[in-house]
Coordinates of C-alpha atoms in Angstrom, one line a residue:
M1 CA 87.9 133.6 105.2
I2 CA 87.3 131.7 101.9
E3 CA 88.9 133.4 98.8
E4 CA 87.6 133.2 95.3
H5 CA 90.0 133.3 92.4
A6 CA 88.2 134.3 89.2
T7 CA 89.4 134.9 85.7
A8 CA 87.8 136.1 82.7
N9 CA 87.3 132.7 81.1
W10 CA 86.8 130.5 84.2
F11 CA 84.2 129.8 86.7
S12 CA 84.2 128.0 90.1
K13 CA 81.2 126.1 91.4
P14 CA 79.9 126.8 94.9
G15 CA 80.5 123.2 95.3
D16 CA 84.2 123.7 95.0
S17 CA 84.1 125.7 98.3
I18 CA 81.9 123.2 99.9
R19 CA 84.3 120.5 99.1
A20 CA 87.3 122.4 100.2
I21 CA 85.7 123.1 103.6
M22 CA 84.6 119.4 103.9
Q23 CA 88.0 118.2 103.3
R24 CA 89.7 120.7 105.6
R25 CA 87.3 119.9 108.5
E26 CA 87.2 116.2 107.6
I27 CA 83.4 116.3 107.1
G28 CA 82.2 113.3 105.0
A29 CA 79.3 113.6 102.4
H30 CA 77.1 111.6 104.5
D31 CA 77.7 113.8 107.6
L32 CA 76.7 116.9 105.6
A33 CA 73.7 115.0 104.1
Q34 CA 72.2 114.7 107.5
C35 CA 71.6 118.6 107.5
F36 CA 69.4 118.4 104.4
R37 CA 65.9 117.1 103.9
D38 CA 66.9 115.3 100.7
G39 CA 70.0 113.9 102.2
I40 CA 72.8 112.7 100.1
E41 CA 71.2 113.8 96.8
T42 CA 71.3 117.4 98.0
V43 CA 75.0 117.1 98.7
R44 CA 75.7 115.4 95.3
T45 CA 73.8 118.2 93.3
L46 CA 75.4 120.9 95.3
L47 CA 78.9 119.7 94.6
D48 CA 78.3 119.2 90.8
G49 CA 76.7 122.6 90.5
S50 CA 73.2 121.3 89.3
R51 CA 71.4 122.6 92.5
R52 CA 71.0 126.3 93.1
I53 CA 71.8 127.6 96.6
D54 CA 68.7 129.4 97.8
E55 CA 68.2 131.2 101.2
E56 CA 67.3 128.0 103.0
T57 CA 70.3 126.1 101.6
A58 CA 72.5 129.0 102.5
N59 CA 71.4 129.0 106.1
T60 CA 72.1 125.2 106.3
L61 CA 75.5 125.5 104.7
S62 CA 76.3 128.4 107.2
E63 CA 75.3 126.2 110.1
A64 CA 77.1 123.1 108.9
L65 CA 80.3 124.4 107.3
G66 CA 80.6 128.2 108.5
A67 CA 80.8 131.4 106.5
S68 CA 77.7 133.5 106.5
P69 CA 74.5 132.8 104.6
K70 CA 75.2 136.0 102.7
F71 CA 78.6 134.5 101.5
W72 CA 76.9 131.3 100.1
L73 CA 74.3 133.3 98.3
K74 CA 76.9 135.6 96.8
R75 CA 79.0 132.6 95.8
Q76 CA 75.9 131.3 93.9
E77 CA 75.3 134.7 92.3
N78 CA 78.9 135.0 91.1
F79 CA 78.8 131.4 89.8
E80 CA 75.7 132.1 87.7
A81 CA 77.1 135.4 86.4
A82 CA 80.3 133.6 85.3
V83 CA 78.5 130.8 83.6
H84 CA 76.3 133.4 81.9
R85 CA 79.4 135.1 80.6
A86 CA 80.9 131.9 79.3
V87 CA 77.6 131.1 77.5
I88 CA 77.7 134.6 75.8
Q89 CA 81.5 134.1 74.8
I90 CA 80.5 130.8 73.2
Q91 CA 77.7 132.3 71.2
E92 CA 80.0 135.1 70.0
S93 CA 82.6 132.6 69.0
G94 CA 80.3 130.6 66.9
L95 CA 81.0 127.4 68.6
E96 CA 77.5 126.7 70.0
D97 CA 77.2 123.6 67.8
V98 CA 80.4 122.2 69.1
L99 CA 79.2 122.4 72.7
L100 CA 75.7 121.0 71.8
R101 CA 77.2 118.0 70.2
L102 CA 78.8 117.0 73.5
P103 CA 77.0 114.2 75.4
A104 CA 75.0 115.5 78.4
P105 CA 72.6 113.8 80.9
G106 CA 69.0 114.0 80.0
R107 CA 69.3 115.3 76.3
K108 CA 67.7 113.2 73.6
A109 CA 69.1 113.3 70.1
G110 CA 67.2 115.0 67.3
G111 CA 64.7 117.9 67.2
R112 CA 65.2 121.7 66.8
L113 CA 66.1 123.7 69.9
S114 CA 64.7 127.2 70.5
A115 CA 67.2 130.0 71.3
E116 CA 66.3 129.7 74.9
R117 CA 66.7 125.9 75.0
R118 CA 70.0 126.2 73.3
I119 CA 71.3 128.5 75.9
E120 CA 70.0 126.0 78.6
E121 CA 71.7 123.0 77.0
I122 CA 75.1 124.9 76.6
R123 CA 74.9 125.9 80.2
K124 CA 74.2 122.3 81.2
R125 CA 77.3 121.1 79.4
L126 CA 79.6 123.8 80.8
V127 CA 78.4 122.9 84.4
F128 CA 78.4 119.2 84.0
Y129 CA 81.9 119.0 82.6
N130 CA 83.1 122.0 84.7
V131 CA 84.7 123.8 81.7
P132 CA 84.2 127.4 80.5
N133 CA 84.5 126.8 76.7
A134 CA 85.0 124.2 74.0
E135 CA 88.8 124.5 74.0
S136 CA 88.9 123.6 77.7
W137 CA 86.6 120.6 77.2
T138 CA 88.8 119.4 74.3
A139 CA 92.0 119.8 76.5
R140 CA 90.4 117.9 79.4
Y141 CA 88.0 115.4 77.8
G142 CA 88.4 115.5 74.0
R143 CA 90.6 112.4 74.2
L144 CA 89.1 110.9 77.3
V145 CA 88.5 107.5 76.0
G146 CA 92.1 107.4 74.9
E147 CA 93.3 108.7 78.2
T148 CA 91.5 106.4 80.5
D149 CA 92.1 102.7 81.5
Y150 CA 88.8 100.9 81.2
R151 CA 87.8 97.3 80.8
T152 CA 85.2 96.8 78.1
S153 CA 83.7 93.8 76.5
K154 CA 85.3 92.7 73.3
T155 CA 81.9 91.4 72.1
F156 CA 80.4 94.8 71.7
V157 CA 81.5 98.2 70.4
A158 CA 81.1 100.8 73.1
K159 CA 79.5 104.0 72.2
E160 CA 81.9 106.8 72.9
D161 CA 79.2 109.2 74.2
A162 CA 77.8 106.7 76.6
T163 CA 81.3 105.9 77.9
L164 CA 82.1 109.6 78.3
L165 CA 79.0 110.1 80.3
W166 CA 79.6 107.2 82.5
L167 CA 83.2 108.3 83.2
R168 CA 82.2 111.9 83.9
R169 CA 79.5 110.7 86.3
G170 CA 82.2 108.6 87.9
E171 CA 84.3 111.7 88.4
L172 CA 81.5 113.6 90.0
E173 CA 80.9 110.7 92.4
A174 CA 84.6 110.6 93.2
D175 CA 84.3 114.2 94.3
M176 CA 82.1 113.0 97.2
V177 CA 84.7 110.5 98.5
Q178 CA 87.4 111.6 101.0
T179 CA 90.7 109.9 100.6
R180 CA 94.2 110.0 101.8
V181 CA 97.0 110.9 99.2
W182 CA 97.3 108.3 96.5
N183 CA 100.2 105.9 97.2
A184 CA 100.7 102.6 95.4
G185 CA 102.6 101.0 98.3
N186 CA 99.5 101.6 100.6
L187 CA 97.3 99.9 98.1
L188 CA 99.7 96.9 97.8
D189 CA 99.6 96.7 101.6
R190 CA 95.9 96.3 101.6
L191 CA 95.6 93.8 98.8
E192 CA 95.3 90.8 101.1
A193 CA 92.5 92.5 103.2
I194 CA 90.7 93.3 99.9
R195 CA 91.0 89.7 98.7
K196 CA 89.4 88.4 101.8
L197 CA 86.4 90.5 101.0
S198 CA 85.6 88.2 98.1
M199 CA 84.4 85.6 100.7
I200 CA 81.6 88.0 101.8
R201 CA 78.3 87.2 100.1
H202 CA 76.5 90.5 99.9
P203 CA 77.5 93.8 98.4
E204 CA 76.1 95.8 101.4
A205 CA 78.6 94.0 103.6
F206 CA 81.8 94.1 101.5
L207 CA 81.4 97.3 99.6
P208 CA 81.7 99.7 102.5
K209 CA 84.9 97.8 103.7
L210 CA 86.3 97.9 100.2
R211 CA 85.6 101.6 99.8
T212 CA 87.5 102.2 103.2
L213 CA 90.5 100.2 102.2
C214 CA 90.7 102.0 98.9
A215 CA 90.3 105.4 100.4
E216 CA 93.2 104.7 102.9
A217 CA 95.4 104.2 99.8
G218 CA 94.2 107.4 98.0
V219 CA 91.7 105.6 95.7
A220 CA 88.1 106.8 95.5
L221 CA 85.9 103.7 94.9
V222 CA 82.7 104.7 93.1
I223 CA 79.9 102.7 91.4
V224 CA 77.9 104.1 88.5
K225 CA 75.4 102.1 86.5
A226 CA 76.6 102.2 82.9
P227 CA 74.2 104.0 80.6
E228 CA 72.8 102.4 77.5
G229 CA 75.5 101.8 74.9
C230 CA 78.4 101.8 77.5
R231 CA 79.9 98.3 77.8
A232 CA 82.7 99.2 80.3
S233 CA 82.9 97.2 83.5
G234 CA 85.5 99.2 85.3
A235 CA 87.9 102.3 84.9
I236 CA 90.7 104.0 86.7
R237 CA 91.7 107.7 86.2
M238 CA 93.6 110.2 88.2
V239 CA 90.9 112.8 89.2
D240 CA 93.4 114.9 91.1
P241 CA 97.2 114.8 91.3
D242 CA 96.9 113.0 94.6
K243 CA 93.7 111.1 94.1
A244 CA 92.8 108.1 92.0
M245 CA 89.3 107.0 90.9
L246 CA 88.4 103.3 90.6
L247 CA 85.0 103.3 88.8
L248 CA 82.9 100.2 88.7
S249 CA 79.6 99.4 86.8
F250 CA 78.9 95.9 88.1
R251 CA 78.1 95.2 84.5
Y252 CA 78.2 91.4 84.9
K253 CA 76.8 91.3 88.4
R254 CA 78.9 88.1 89.1
D255 CA 81.6 87.8 91.8
D256 CA 84.2 86.3 89.6
Q257 CA 83.9 89.0 86.9
F258 CA 83.5 91.8 89.6
W259 CA 86.7 90.9 91.6
F260 CA 88.7 90.3 88.6
T261 CA 87.8 93.8 87.3
V262 CA 88.7 95.3 90.7
F263 CA 92.2 93.6 90.7
H264 CA 92.7 94.4 87.0
E265 CA 92.1 98.1 87.5
M266 CA 94.3 98.0 90.6
G267 CA 97.0 96.5 88.4
H268 CA 96.9 99.5 86.1
L269 CA 97.2 101.8 89.1
V270 CA 100.1 100.0 90.7
L271 CA 102.1 98.8 87.6
H272 CA 101.4 101.7 85.2
K273 CA 101.2 104.6 87.7
A274 CA 97.7 105.3 86.4
D275 CA 99.1 106.1 82.9
T276 CA 96.4 106.4 80.3
F277 CA 95.3 103.2 78.7
V278 CA 92.5 101.8 76.5
D279 CA 91.5 98.2 76.6
D280 CA 91.1 97.7 72.9
D281 CA 92.5 95.0 70.7
A282 CA 93.0 97.5 68.0
V283 CA 95.7 99.3 70.1
P284 CA 98.7 96.9 69.9
S285 CA 101.0 99.3 71.8
D286 CA 98.8 98.7 74.8
A287 CA 98.6 94.9 74.7
D288 CA 101.5 94.5 77.0
R289 CA 100.1 96.6 79.6
E290 CA 96.6 94.9 79.3
Q291 CA 98.4 91.6 79.7
E292 CA 100.3 92.8 82.8
A293 CA 97.2 94.0 84.4
N294 CA 95.4 90.6 83.7
E295 CA 98.4 88.8 85.2
F296 CA 98.3 91.1 88.2
A297 CA 94.6 90.2 88.7
A298 CA 95.1 86.5 88.2
E299 CA 97.9 86.5 90.9
C300 CA 95.7 88.6 93.2
I301 CA 93.1 85.6 93.0
I302 CA 95.6 82.7 92.9
P303 CA 98.8 83.6 94.7
P304 CA 101.9 82.4 92.8
L305 CA 103.0 80.3 95.8
R306 CA 99.8 78.3 95.5
E307 CA 99.8 78.0 91.7
S308 CA 101.1 74.5 91.5
E309 CA 98.6 73.3 94.0
F310 CA 95.7 75.1 92.1
E311 CA 96.7 73.3 88.9
R312 CA 96.0 70.1 90.7
V313 CA 92.6 70.9 92.3
P314 CA 90.1 68.5 91.0
P315 CA 87.1 70.0 89.1
K316 CA 84.7 68.9 91.9
R317 CA 82.6 71.1 94.3
D318 CA 84.1 70.1 97.6
D319 CA 87.8 70.2 96.4
I320 CA 87.2 73.7 95.0
L321 CA 85.6 74.8 98.3
R322 CA 88.4 73.6 100.3
F323 CA 91.1 75.2 98.2
S324 CA 89.2 78.5 98.0
V325 CA 88.9 78.6 101.9
S326 CA 92.6 77.7 102.2
I327 CA 93.8 80.7 100.1
G328 CA 91.1 83.1 101.5
I329 CA 89.0 83.9 98.3
G330 CA 85.4 83.2 97.3
A331 CA 84.8 80.0 95.6
G332 CA 83.2 81.6 92.5
L333 CA 86.7 83.3 91.9
T334 CA 88.4 79.9 91.8
V335 CA 85.7 78.6 89.5
G336 CA 86.2 81.5 87.2
Q337 CA 89.9 81.0 87.1
M338 CA 89.5 77.2 86.4
Q339 CA 87.1 78.0 83.5
H340 CA 89.3 80.6 82.1
R341 CA 92.4 78.2 82.1
G342 CA 90.3 75.3 80.6
M343 CA 90.4 73.3 83.8
L344 CA 86.6 73.4 84.0
G345 CA 83.9 73.7 81.4
P346 CA 82.2 77.1 81.2
D347 CA 78.9 75.6 82.1
K348 CA 80.2 73.7 85.1
L349 CA 79.8 74.7 88.8
N350 CA 78.5 78.1 88.0
Y351 CA 76.3 77.8 91.1
L352 CA 79.3 78.4 93.3
K353 CA 79.4 82.0 91.8
R354 CA 77.6 84.6 93.6
T355 CA 75.3 86.8 91.5
W356 CA 73.6 90.1 92.4
D357 CA 71.0 92.4 90.9
W358 CA 71.2 96.2 90.9
A359 CA 68.7 96.6 93.7
Q360 CA 71.3 95.0 96.0
I361 CA 74.1 97.2 94.7
N362 CA 72.5 100.6 94.3
P363 CA 71.8 101.2 98.1
V364 CA 75.5 101.0 98.9
R365 CA 76.9 102.7 95.8
V366 CA 77.9 105.9 97.7

């Protein structure tokens, strides 16, 4: 028996019930996807609330997860009624424009909206952010950039709306990843295995392994391409009390930058207990934690016990390859560290770094 707990100012997506059953029965997103014609995309949109449960979908859910088709159809009906009530309350409160200013997927800036379109856009934002009103959005996301650890280029100024969209999409993707309970010690125990993955050339070979190792420590590894204007390369955020998200954009598509970002974000998780943090030079109070995360990442790449040996590595191809193999990392990461420390010119031996394009990354992002 699945119980719903409804309040006057809240709504629960049918996807919440789907996710709860999946977790209880240890059914993965890809397992459920096999039951639908559109595969993983159907599961994704059911979980985020953007796909309506019709009769065919209700029958499939009943067969795959249990409960009757009637339950799933009623679940959808109750959800739509609750969202409609929330929209009416927002209209009556005079806060329509507040909601409409929030970033949402698929909405272009500018132009007048008809009354019908305004309702549609308000509904879209409530469902996308899973909040019933403007106050709830402010409490949960109003200071999102200031409450999230993320690496971003210092060369560009990130547009806040684009970053918010990227982070929220990451949260929705993290919903699809089953993990154990978050435990920093379990992540530390897996760092050596994670380091060795840097020696694997192709994302389709190392990403599934990286995702599994992270999930065993309670971390949902997700990959979302950054929208235009978002310059972030990685982020961490606690999406549930016992589940962390490690969000990657593959912004630089180069192995030295990618793995440094992975270890940097893991540093925040381990050292700072996933406390909120913004990688911004204008926030001096966070400079120490940023430096700590950088040092953690650097030590993941070059172990402290091998530091003196690393400092003596000649800036030559064969010497770099030998040293990289001896410490169990990809040669591109060694080159990146040598360049960062001034041991090698920024234009030297870059061919030892591996580069990828989004076509190689996208097929294995889930």
